Amino acid sequence: MIAVTPIISASYSGPFTTFIDVLERDALTGKPVLLGATAGTARHSLALEHAMRPLFAHLRATVVPTAVFAAPEDWAGGDTATPGLTGRVRRAAVELADLVAGRPPAAPADPFADPATSFEDLLRGS
C-alpha cells in the first residue's frame, strides 16, 4: 500500500483520517506500506515521522524505512546538495518492492468457503 496525504497543521489531513477510520481493525497487519506526503514547506516533512509512522505502527503495518516528502523546493529547483525527489521515490519504491516480493501471495477471502454459513448470516455480515 502507498499512503500519501497533504500535511496540514503538522499532521495528516481529515480525508486521510477518515480513510484510516473506516479500515477494519486488522486490515493492515503485516502489510507493506510506503508513506508519502506534501506540504507548503519542507519543515512539515517531520510529520511523516511524528504522525504518520506511529499511526501505521499502531495499525501493525510494515512500513518501509524511507518515507517520501515532496516540498515546494522539489519543483522550484531548490537545494542541489540534497537528494532530489526522484531519488527518494526510487529508494522508497525499491524498499517497498523488496517487502512485497518477500511475501507469499495473498489468497482472496471467499465468503462462500464455509458451506455451513447460512444465507442470513452472509447477509448480516456475520
Short mmCIF file of C-alpha atoms in Angstrom, two decimals:
data_model
loop_
_atom_site.label_atom_id
_atom_site.label_comp_id
_atom_site.label_asym_id
_atom_site.label_seq_id
_atom_site.Cartn_x
_atom_site.Cartn_y
_atom_site.Cartn_z
CA MET A 1 0.00 0.00 0.00
CA ILE A 2 1.18 3.53 -0.71
CA ALA A 3 -0.31 6.02 1.77
CA VAL A 4 0.07 9.69 0.76
CA THR A 5 -1.54 12.76 2.28
CA PRO A 6 -1.14 16.50 2.37
CA ILE A 7 0.21 17.72 5.69
CA ILE A 8 -2.00 20.28 7.40
CA SER A 9 -1.15 21.78 10.81
CA ALA A 10 1.75 19.31 11.20
CA SER A 11 -0.44 16.22 10.77
CA TYR A 12 -2.26 14.18 8.12
CA SER A 13 -5.40 15.58 6.53
CA GLY A 14 -9.02 14.99 7.53
CA PRO A 15 -9.93 12.86 4.48
CA PHE A 16 -6.86 10.69 5.19
CA THR A 17 -8.04 10.26 8.78
CA THR A 18 -11.48 9.25 7.52
CA PHE A 19 -9.91 6.60 5.27
CA ILE A 20 -7.93 5.18 8.20
CA ASP A 21 -11.02 5.25 10.44
CA VAL A 22 -13.06 3.04 8.09
CA LEU A 23 -10.40 0.32 7.85
CA GLU A 24 -11.13 -2.89 9.69
CA ARG A 25 -9.09 -3.35 12.86
CA ASP A 26 -6.53 -5.80 11.42
CA ALA A 27 -6.71 -4.74 7.77
CA LEU A 28 -3.10 -3.56 7.62
CA THR A 29 -1.45 -6.05 9.99
CA GLY A 30 1.83 -7.06 8.39
CA LYS A 31 1.06 -5.26 5.12
CA PRO A 32 3.95 -3.40 3.44
CA VAL A 33 3.30 0.36 3.41
CA LEU A 34 5.18 3.25 1.84
CA LEU A 35 4.47 6.67 3.40
CA GLY A 36 4.36 9.91 1.45
CA ALA A 37 3.26 13.48 1.99
CA THR A 38 3.48 17.01 0.69
CA ALA A 39 3.04 20.42 2.28
CA GLY A 40 3.77 24.08 1.85
CA THR A 41 7.25 23.96 3.41
CA ALA A 42 9.97 21.36 3.89
CA ARG A 43 9.65 21.78 7.68
CA HIS A 44 6.45 19.74 7.54
CA SER A 45 8.39 16.66 6.45
CA LEU A 46 8.77 15.67 10.11
CA ALA A 47 5.04 14.93 10.19
CA LEU A 48 5.86 11.70 8.36
CA GLU A 49 7.88 10.56 11.36
CA HIS A 50 5.89 12.01 14.27
CA ALA A 51 2.35 11.49 12.95
CA MET A 52 2.12 9.00 10.09
CA ARG A 53 4.75 6.41 11.06
CA PRO A 54 3.33 5.99 14.61
CA LEU A 55 -0.18 5.67 13.14
CA PHE A 56 0.86 2.80 10.89
CA ALA A 57 2.90 1.21 13.67
CA HIS A 58 -0.29 1.23 15.77
CA LEU A 59 -2.07 -0.49 12.87
CA ARG A 60 0.78 -3.07 12.86
CA ALA A 61 1.69 -2.39 9.23
CA THR A 62 5.23 -2.97 7.99
CA VAL A 63 6.41 0.50 6.98
CA VAL A 64 9.39 0.88 4.63
CA PRO A 65 12.33 2.83 6.12
CA THR A 66 12.24 5.63 3.52
CA ALA A 67 9.24 7.96 3.52
CA VAL A 68 8.79 10.36 0.59
CA PHE A 69 8.09 14.02 1.24
CA ALA A 70 7.60 16.40 -1.68
CA ALA A 71 8.29 20.02 -0.79
CA PRO A 72 7.87 23.10 -2.98
CA GLU A 73 11.66 23.15 -3.41
CA ASP A 74 11.39 19.86 -5.31
CA TRP A 75 9.56 21.67 -8.12
CA ALA A 76 11.36 25.01 -7.90
CA GLY A 77 14.91 23.76 -8.46
CA GLY A 78 15.74 24.18 -4.74
CA ASP A 79 18.79 22.90 -2.91
CA THR A 80 21.02 20.82 -5.20
CA ALA A 81 23.05 19.46 -2.26
CA THR A 82 20.18 17.22 -1.08
CA PRO A 83 18.87 14.18 -2.97
CA GLY A 84 16.06 15.02 -5.36
CA LEU A 85 12.50 13.82 -5.20
CA THR A 86 13.14 11.25 -7.92
CA GLY A 87 15.94 9.66 -5.91
CA ARG A 88 13.81 9.49 -2.77
CA VAL A 89 10.91 7.95 -4.68
CA ARG A 90 13.22 5.40 -6.32
CA ARG A 91 14.79 4.37 -2.98
CA ALA A 92 11.39 4.03 -1.27
CA ALA A 93 9.95 2.11 -4.24
CA VAL A 94 12.81 -0.40 -4.15
CA GLU A 95 12.28 -0.89 -0.40
CA LEU A 96 8.54 -1.45 -0.93
CA ALA A 97 9.11 -3.81 -3.86
CA ASP A 98 11.56 -5.85 -1.77
CA LEU A 99 8.99 -6.18 1.02
CA VAL A 100 6.22 -7.17 -1.39
CA ALA A 101 8.43 -9.67 -3.24
CA GLY A 102 9.31 -11.38 0.03
CA ARG A 103 5.68 -12.07 0.93
CA PRO A 104 3.62 -15.05 -0.13
CA PRO A 105 0.75 -14.18 -2.49
CA ALA A 106 -2.41 -13.19 -0.65
CA ALA A 107 -5.33 -15.52 -1.12
CA PRO A 108 -8.61 -13.66 -1.63
CA ALA A 109 -11.17 -14.23 1.10
CA ASP A 110 -14.01 -16.44 -0.08
CA PRO A 111 -17.22 -15.72 1.88
CA PHE A 112 -18.73 -18.93 0.47
CA ALA A 113 -15.87 -21.24 1.51
CA ASP A 114 -17.77 -22.47 4.58
CA PRO A 115 -20.95 -24.14 3.31
CA ALA A 116 -22.29 -24.28 6.88
CA THR A 117 -22.73 -20.48 6.87
CA SER A 118 -26.38 -19.62 6.37
CA PHE A 119 -27.57 -17.11 3.80
CA GLU A 120 -28.97 -14.95 6.61
CA ASP A 121 -25.52 -14.83 8.29
CA LEU A 122 -23.92 -13.86 4.99
CA LEU A 123 -26.43 -11.01 4.57
CA ARG A 124 -25.76 -9.81 8.13
CA GLY A 125 -22.00 -9.99 7.53
CA SER A 126 -21.57 -12.48 10.37
#
